[in-house]
mmCIF file of C-alpha atoms in Angstrom:
data_model
loop_
_atom_site.group_PDB
_atom_site.id
_atom_site.type_symbol
_atom_site.label_atom_id
_atom_site.label_comp_id
_atom_site.label_asym_id
_atom_site.label_seq_id
_atom_site.Cartn_x
_atom_site.Cartn_y
_atom_site.Cartn_z
ATOM 1 C CA MET A 159 93.766 -39.063 -66.783
ATOM 2 C CA ILE A 160 95.784 -38.132 -63.225
ATOM 3 C CA ILE A 161 98.439 -40.180 -62.459
ATOM 4 C CA SER A 162 99.262 -39.288 -58.427
ATOM 5 C CA HIS A 163 102.605 -39.951 -57.347
ATOM 6 C CA LYS A 164 101.482 -38.513 -53.799
ATOM 7 C CA HIS A 165 98.642 -42.043 -53.768
ATOM 8 C CA LYS A 166 100.010 -44.142 -56.180
ATOM 9 C CA PHE A 167 97.396 -44.829 -58.476
ATOM 10 C CA ILE A 168 96.358 -43.840 -62.181
ATOM 11 C CA PHE A 169 92.946 -42.896 -63.524
ATOM 12 C CA LEU A 170 92.110 -43.415 -66.938
ATOM 13 C CA LYS A 171 89.098 -41.352 -68.033
ATOM 14 C CA THR A 172 86.603 -43.247 -70.047
ATOM 15 C CA CYS A 173 83.517 -41.337 -72.334
ATOM 16 C CA LYS A 174 79.868 -40.020 -70.309
ATOM 17 C CA THR A 175 80.526 -41.583 -66.722
ATOM 18 C CA ALA A 176 81.167 -38.305 -64.866
ATOM 19 C CA GLY A 177 84.720 -38.733 -65.110
ATOM 20 C CA THR A 178 84.927 -34.865 -65.071
ATOM 21 C CA SER A 179 83.592 -34.925 -62.059
ATOM 22 C CA VAL A 180 85.907 -37.177 -61.038
ATOM 23 C CA GLU A 181 88.901 -35.775 -61.984
ATOM 24 C CA PHE A 182 88.011 -32.462 -59.831
ATOM 25 C CA ALA A 183 87.204 -34.338 -56.483
ATOM 26 C CA LEU A 184 90.937 -36.595 -57.618
ATOM 27 C CA ARG A 185 93.050 -33.031 -58.250
ATOM 28 C CA SER A 186 91.696 -32.399 -54.226
ATOM 29 C CA LEU A 187 93.996 -35.239 -53.448
ATOM 30 C CA CYS A 188 97.014 -34.614 -55.833
ATOM 31 C CA GLY A 189 100.142 -32.998 -54.705
ATOM 32 C CA PRO A 190 102.724 -31.050 -56.937
ATOM 33 C CA ASP A 191 104.640 -33.486 -58.537
ATOM 34 C CA ASP A 192 101.245 -35.880 -59.826
ATOM 35 C CA ILE A 193 99.885 -35.668 -63.155
ATOM 36 C CA ILE A 194 96.909 -34.122 -64.319
ATOM 37 C CA ALA A 195 96.167 -33.737 -68.037
ATOM 38 C CA PRO A 196 93.442 -31.205 -68.848
ATOM 39 C CA ILE A 197 90.466 -31.277 -69.446
ATOM 40 C CA GLY A 198 89.702 -29.379 -71.955
ATOM 41 C CA ASP A 199 86.277 -27.706 -70.327
ATOM 42 C CA GLU A 200 86.969 -26.615 -66.900
ATOM 43 C CA GLU A 201 83.639 -25.491 -66.160
ATOM 44 C CA GLY A 202 84.179 -23.039 -63.551
ATOM 45 C CA ILE A 203 84.418 -25.318 -61.015
ATOM 46 C CA LYS A 204 87.821 -24.620 -58.558
ATOM 47 C CA MET A 205 88.577 -28.004 -57.293
ATOM 48 C CA GLY A 206 92.394 -28.887 -56.470
ATOM 49 C CA LEU A 207 95.132 -28.330 -58.383
ATOM 50 C CA PRO A 208 94.635 -27.305 -62.040
ATOM 51 C CA GLN A 209 96.311 -29.113 -64.873
ATOM 52 C CA GLN A 210 100.172 -29.729 -64.769
ATOM 53 C CA ASN A 211 103.282 -31.892 -65.894
ATOM 54 C CA TYR A 212 101.252 -33.172 -68.360
ATOM 55 C CA THR A 213 104.331 -33.141 -70.923
ATOM 56 C CA SER A 214 106.725 -35.746 -71.425
ATOM 57 C CA SER A 215 108.504 -37.878 -74.465
ATOM 58 C CA PRO A 216 107.411 -41.342 -75.719
ATOM 59 C CA GLN A 217 110.271 -43.887 -75.347
ATOM 60 C CA PHE A 218 112.022 -45.164 -78.782
ATOM 61 C CA PRO A 219 110.949 -47.827 -80.104
ATOM 62 C CA SER A 220 107.703 -48.782 -79.477
ATOM 63 C CA ARG A 221 104.016 -48.423 -81.259
ATOM 64 C CA ASP A 222 103.413 -45.246 -78.553
ATOM 65 C CA TRP A 223 106.064 -43.425 -79.738
ATOM 66 C CA LEU A 224 105.273 -43.975 -83.608
ATOM 67 C CA TYR A 225 102.111 -42.503 -82.811
ATOM 68 C CA TRP A 226 103.766 -39.433 -81.406
ATOM 69 C CA PHE A 227 105.831 -38.703 -84.523
ATOM 70 C CA ARG A 228 102.830 -39.451 -86.943
ATOM 71 C CA SER A 229 101.345 -37.026 -85.136
ATOM 72 C CA ARG A 230 103.849 -34.619 -84.962
ATOM 73 C CA LEU A 231 103.964 -34.761 -88.601
ATOM 74 C CA MET A 232 100.199 -34.562 -88.904
ATOM 75 C CA ARG A 233 100.073 -31.214 -86.551
ATOM 76 C CA LYS A 234 103.032 -29.695 -87.400
ATOM 77 C CA SER A 235 104.076 -30.330 -83.332
ATOM 78 C CA ALA A 236 103.957 -32.813 -80.745
ATOM 79 C CA PRO A 237 100.692 -33.716 -79.255
ATOM 80 C CA LYS A 238 99.902 -33.479 -75.572
ATOM 81 C CA ASP A 239 102.238 -36.428 -74.203
ATOM 82 C CA PHE A 240 98.928 -37.533 -71.508
ATOM 83 C CA TYR A 241 95.564 -35.869 -72.598
ATOM 84 C CA ASN A 242 92.335 -36.581 -71.703
ATOM 85 C CA HIS A 243 91.135 -39.841 -72.681
ATOM 86 C CA ILE A 244 94.225 -41.584 -73.279
ATOM 87 C CA PRO A 245 93.892 -45.383 -73.202
ATOM 88 C CA GLY A 246 95.685 -47.548 -70.537
ATOM 89 C CA TRP A 247 98.301 -48.896 -72.876
ATOM 90 C CA ARG A 248 99.686 -45.927 -73.610
ATOM 91 C CA VAL A 249 99.925 -44.555 -70.276
ATOM 92 C CA ARG A 250 101.632 -47.651 -69.756
ATOM 93 C CA ALA A 251 104.197 -47.158 -72.431
ATOM 94 C CA ARG A 252 104.958 -42.971 -71.288
ATOM 95 C CA VAL A 253 105.186 -43.780 -67.014
ATOM 96 C CA GLY A 254 107.383 -47.531 -67.478
ATOM 97 C CA GLU A 255 106.327 -51.069 -66.727
ATOM 98 C CA ASP A 256 107.433 -50.185 -63.151
ATOM 99 C CA VAL A 257 105.267 -47.575 -62.027
ATOM 100 C CA TRP A 258 102.672 -49.167 -64.377
ATOM 101 C CA ASN A 259 102.748 -52.590 -62.088
ATOM 102 C CA ASP A 260 102.642 -50.562 -59.032
ATOM 103 C CA TYR A 261 100.031 -48.656 -59.121
ATOM 104 C CA PHE A 262 96.523 -49.116 -58.933
ATOM 105 C CA LYS A 263 95.006 -48.057 -61.560
ATOM 106 C CA PHE A 264 90.631 -47.793 -62.451
ATOM 107 C CA CYS A 265 88.019 -46.371 -64.087
ATOM 108 C CA PHE A 266 84.521 -46.321 -64.469
ATOM 109 C CA GLU A 267 81.559 -47.522 -67.433
ATOM 110 C CA ARG A 268 78.368 -46.913 -67.460
ATOM 111 C CA ASN A 269 75.480 -48.878 -69.200
ATOM 112 C CA PRO A 270 75.954 -48.688 -72.806
ATOM 113 C CA TRP A 271 72.322 -47.725 -73.831
ATOM 114 C CA ASP A 272 72.139 -44.966 -70.942
ATOM 115 C CA ARG A 273 75.926 -44.072 -71.750
ATOM 116 C CA GLU A 274 74.519 -43.386 -75.670
ATOM 117 C CA VAL A 275 71.742 -41.062 -74.757
ATOM 118 C CA SER A 276 73.754 -38.536 -72.382
ATOM 119 C CA PHE A 277 76.841 -38.853 -75.691
ATOM 120 C CA TYR A 278 73.286 -37.292 -77.918
ATOM 121 C CA PHE A 279 73.057 -34.601 -75.794
ATOM 122 C CA PHE A 280 76.348 -33.894 -74.963
ATOM 123 C CA ARG A 281 76.791 -33.827 -79.238
ATOM 124 C CA HIS A 282 73.788 -31.860 -80.092
ATOM 125 C CA GLY A 283 73.085 -29.555 -77.183
ATOM 126 C CA ARG A 284 75.019 -26.893 -77.676
ATOM 127 C CA SER A 285 73.497 -26.903 -81.492
ATOM 128 C CA GLY A 286 69.396 -27.387 -80.414
ATOM 129 C CA TYR A 287 69.304 -30.628 -80.951
ATOM 130 C CA ALA A 288 69.284 -30.347 -84.750
ATOM 131 C CA ASP A 289 69.572 -34.173 -85.292
ATOM 132 C CA ASN A 290 66.989 -36.678 -83.059
ATOM 133 C CA PHE A 291 68.444 -39.540 -81.577
ATOM 134 C CA ALA A 292 67.996 -41.705 -84.491
ATOM 135 C CA ASP A 293 69.855 -40.031 -86.449
ATOM 136 C CA HIS A 294 72.865 -39.516 -84.210
ATOM 137 C CA LEU A 295 72.350 -42.797 -83.828
ATOM 138 C CA LYS A 296 73.011 -43.449 -87.460
ATOM 139 C CA LEU A 297 76.807 -42.043 -86.930
ATOM 140 C CA LEU A 298 77.358 -44.985 -84.133
ATOM 141 C CA LYS A 299 79.552 -46.983 -86.225
ATOM 142 C CA ARG A 300 81.703 -44.073 -87.243
ATOM 143 C CA LYS A 301 81.116 -41.645 -83.471
ATOM 144 C CA LYS A 302 80.848 -44.814 -81.611
ATOM 145 C CA LEU A 303 82.187 -43.875 -77.899
ATOM 146 C CA ARG A 304 85.432 -46.280 -77.234
ATOM 147 C CA ASN A 305 85.365 -46.588 -73.536
ATOM 148 C CA TRP A 306 86.644 -49.939 -74.168
ATOM 149 C CA GLU A 307 89.511 -49.399 -75.727
ATOM 150 C CA ILE A 308 90.735 -46.824 -72.614
ATOM 151 C CA TYR A 309 90.915 -49.879 -70.040
ATOM 152 C CA THR A 310 91.683 -52.491 -72.027
ATOM 153 C CA ASP A 311 94.311 -53.540 -74.745
ATOM 154 C CA TYR A 312 93.881 -56.298 -77.135
ATOM 155 C CA ASP A 313 90.259 -57.028 -75.427
ATOM 156 C CA LYS A 314 92.756 -58.113 -72.075
ATOM 157 C CA PRO A 315 91.508 -55.135 -69.494
ATOM 158 C CA LEU A 316 94.361 -53.194 -67.981
ATOM 159 C CA VAL A 317 93.152 -51.637 -65.055
ATOM 160 C CA ASP A 318 93.010 -53.120 -61.124
ATOM 161 C CA PHE A 319 89.391 -51.874 -60.724
ATOM 162 C CA VAL A 320 86.192 -50.908 -63.024
ATOM 163 C CA GLY A 321 83.587 -48.789 -60.907
ATOM 164 C CA ARG A 322 79.934 -48.351 -62.095
ATOM 165 C CA TYR A 323 78.927 -45.230 -63.032
ATOM 166 C CA GLU A 324 75.396 -46.295 -61.695
ATOM 167 C CA ASN A 325 76.836 -46.704 -57.786
ATOM 168 C CA LEU A 326 79.486 -43.449 -58.851
ATOM 169 C CA GLU A 327 80.709 -42.194 -54.794
ATOM 170 C CA SER A 328 80.601 -44.971 -53.534
ATOM 171 C CA ASP A 329 83.026 -47.038 -56.108
ATOM 172 C CA LEU A 330 84.772 -44.388 -56.220
ATOM 173 C CA LYS A 331 85.114 -44.081 -52.620
ATOM 174 C CA LEU A 332 85.664 -48.232 -53.267
ATOM 175 C CA ALA A 333 88.668 -47.209 -55.539
ATOM 176 C CA LEU A 334 90.207 -44.449 -53.258
ATOM 177 C CA GLN A 335 90.371 -47.217 -49.636
ATOM 178 C CA LYS A 336 92.039 -49.490 -52.177
ATOM 179 C CA CYS A 337 95.136 -46.571 -51.996
ATOM 180 C CA GLY A 338 94.896 -45.863 -48.969
ATOM 181 C CA ILE A 339 92.825 -42.810 -48.908
ATOM 182 C CA ASP A 340 89.533 -42.587 -46.508
ATOM 183 C CA TRP A 341 87.490 -40.303 -49.141
ATOM 184 C CA THR A 342 84.646 -38.161 -48.175
ATOM 185 C CA GLY A 343 84.636 -35.186 -50.576
ATOM 186 C CA GLU A 344 81.842 -34.378 -53.232
ATOM 187 C CA LEU A 345 81.698 -34.715 -56.244
ATOM 188 C CA PRO A 346 80.474 -31.639 -58.507
ATOM 189 C CA ARG A 347 78.023 -32.248 -61.839
ATOM 190 C CA ALA A 348 80.169 -30.990 -64.387
ATOM 191 C CA LYS A 349 78.745 -31.311 -67.817
ATOM 192 C CA ALA A 350 75.158 -31.482 -66.287
ATOM 193 C CA LYS A 351 74.009 -28.653 -69.040
ATOM 194 C CA PHE A 352 73.653 -29.979 -71.921
ATOM 195 C CA ARG A 353 70.894 -32.266 -71.025
ATOM 196 C CA ALA A 354 68.204 -30.805 -70.382
ATOM 197 C CA ASP A 355 65.397 -33.932 -71.008
ATOM 198 C CA LYS A 356 65.379 -35.466 -68.229
ATOM 199 C CA ARG A 357 63.322 -38.554 -69.713
ATOM 200 C CA PRO A 358 64.472 -42.437 -68.613
ATOM 201 C CA TYR A 359 67.155 -43.259 -71.395
ATOM 202 C CA ARG A 360 64.652 -46.639 -72.488
ATOM 203 C CA GLU A 361 61.613 -44.002 -73.689
ATOM 204 C CA LEU A 362 64.459 -42.984 -76.355
ATOM 205 C CA TYR A 363 64.955 -46.383 -78.030
ATOM 206 C CA ASP A 364 62.545 -48.722 -80.538
ATOM 207 C CA ASP A 365 64.091 -52.104 -80.981
ATOM 208 C CA GLN A 366 65.842 -51.456 -84.204
ATOM 209 C CA SER A 367 67.660 -48.784 -82.362
ATOM 210 C CA ARG A 368 68.462 -50.813 -79.048
ATOM 211 C CA GLU A 369 70.184 -53.580 -80.755
ATOM 212 C CA LEU A 370 72.295 -51.816 -83.034
ATOM 213 C CA VAL A 371 73.733 -50.324 -79.475
ATOM 214 C CA ALA A 372 73.510 -54.101 -78.230
ATOM 215 C CA ARG A 373 76.008 -54.818 -81.585
ATOM 216 C CA THR A 374 77.938 -51.877 -81.283
ATOM 217 C CA TYR A 375 78.767 -52.373 -77.882
ATOM 218 C CA ARG A 376 78.700 -56.269 -77.552
ATOM 219 C CA ARG A 377 82.143 -56.140 -75.511
ATOM 220 C CA GLU A 378 81.304 -54.404 -72.416
ATOM 221 C CA ILE A 379 77.484 -55.326 -71.683
ATOM 222 C CA GLU A 380 78.738 -58.961 -71.987
ATOM 223 C CA TYR A 381 81.479 -58.462 -69.748
ATOM 224 C CA PHE A 382 79.820 -56.365 -66.870
ATOM 225 C CA GLY A 383 76.640 -57.654 -67.852
ATOM 226 C CA TYR A 384 74.496 -54.851 -68.626
ATOM 227 C CA GLU A 385 71.290 -55.127 -69.470
ATOM 228 C CA PHE A 386 68.702 -52.503 -71.255
#
């Protein structure tokens, strides 16, 4: 997650949409006052500024403050105030309505059937693929990717632009153009090491698993018109 006061944009990082690669590219555009949330695994890639300015205090009273307070009680320490996959409503609560409404807000989404395969390899790559893809999907109700909840609030979009993973570089360039930035950089290949199996995602599905993903991610499939 990045908030650029320099260029007046907010990037919300969704899951398994090349968000880490996009963040590294955006870090090269940031200034010293911009907010760069920790990524977690820095991947050994050196592009732009490191994580910075990601601590602040949520306003009281608010549902964001309530989350912060509960987290502090449970963890006995305050959570990071801006973090990797922070939802948009929480960012809005922390930066305030004036900044939120004035800045250009964007994120990326991906075909959920393709995205779930990527998530499977990411989760199990380090453990030698102990579970097969069907076993992975059995946990889908508890382990679903909550991208929809990152860029919507009560099912209403919060962002100004949702780029497609399928058009990653061109859509990133388009988003930055809306911020007055003529981006000609390159995207690094972050987190690409987890997937050795390069088969098309459709080959990992049967009819039952295909329908399970369709039900689980119904909202984004309908909103963006994704097809298997």
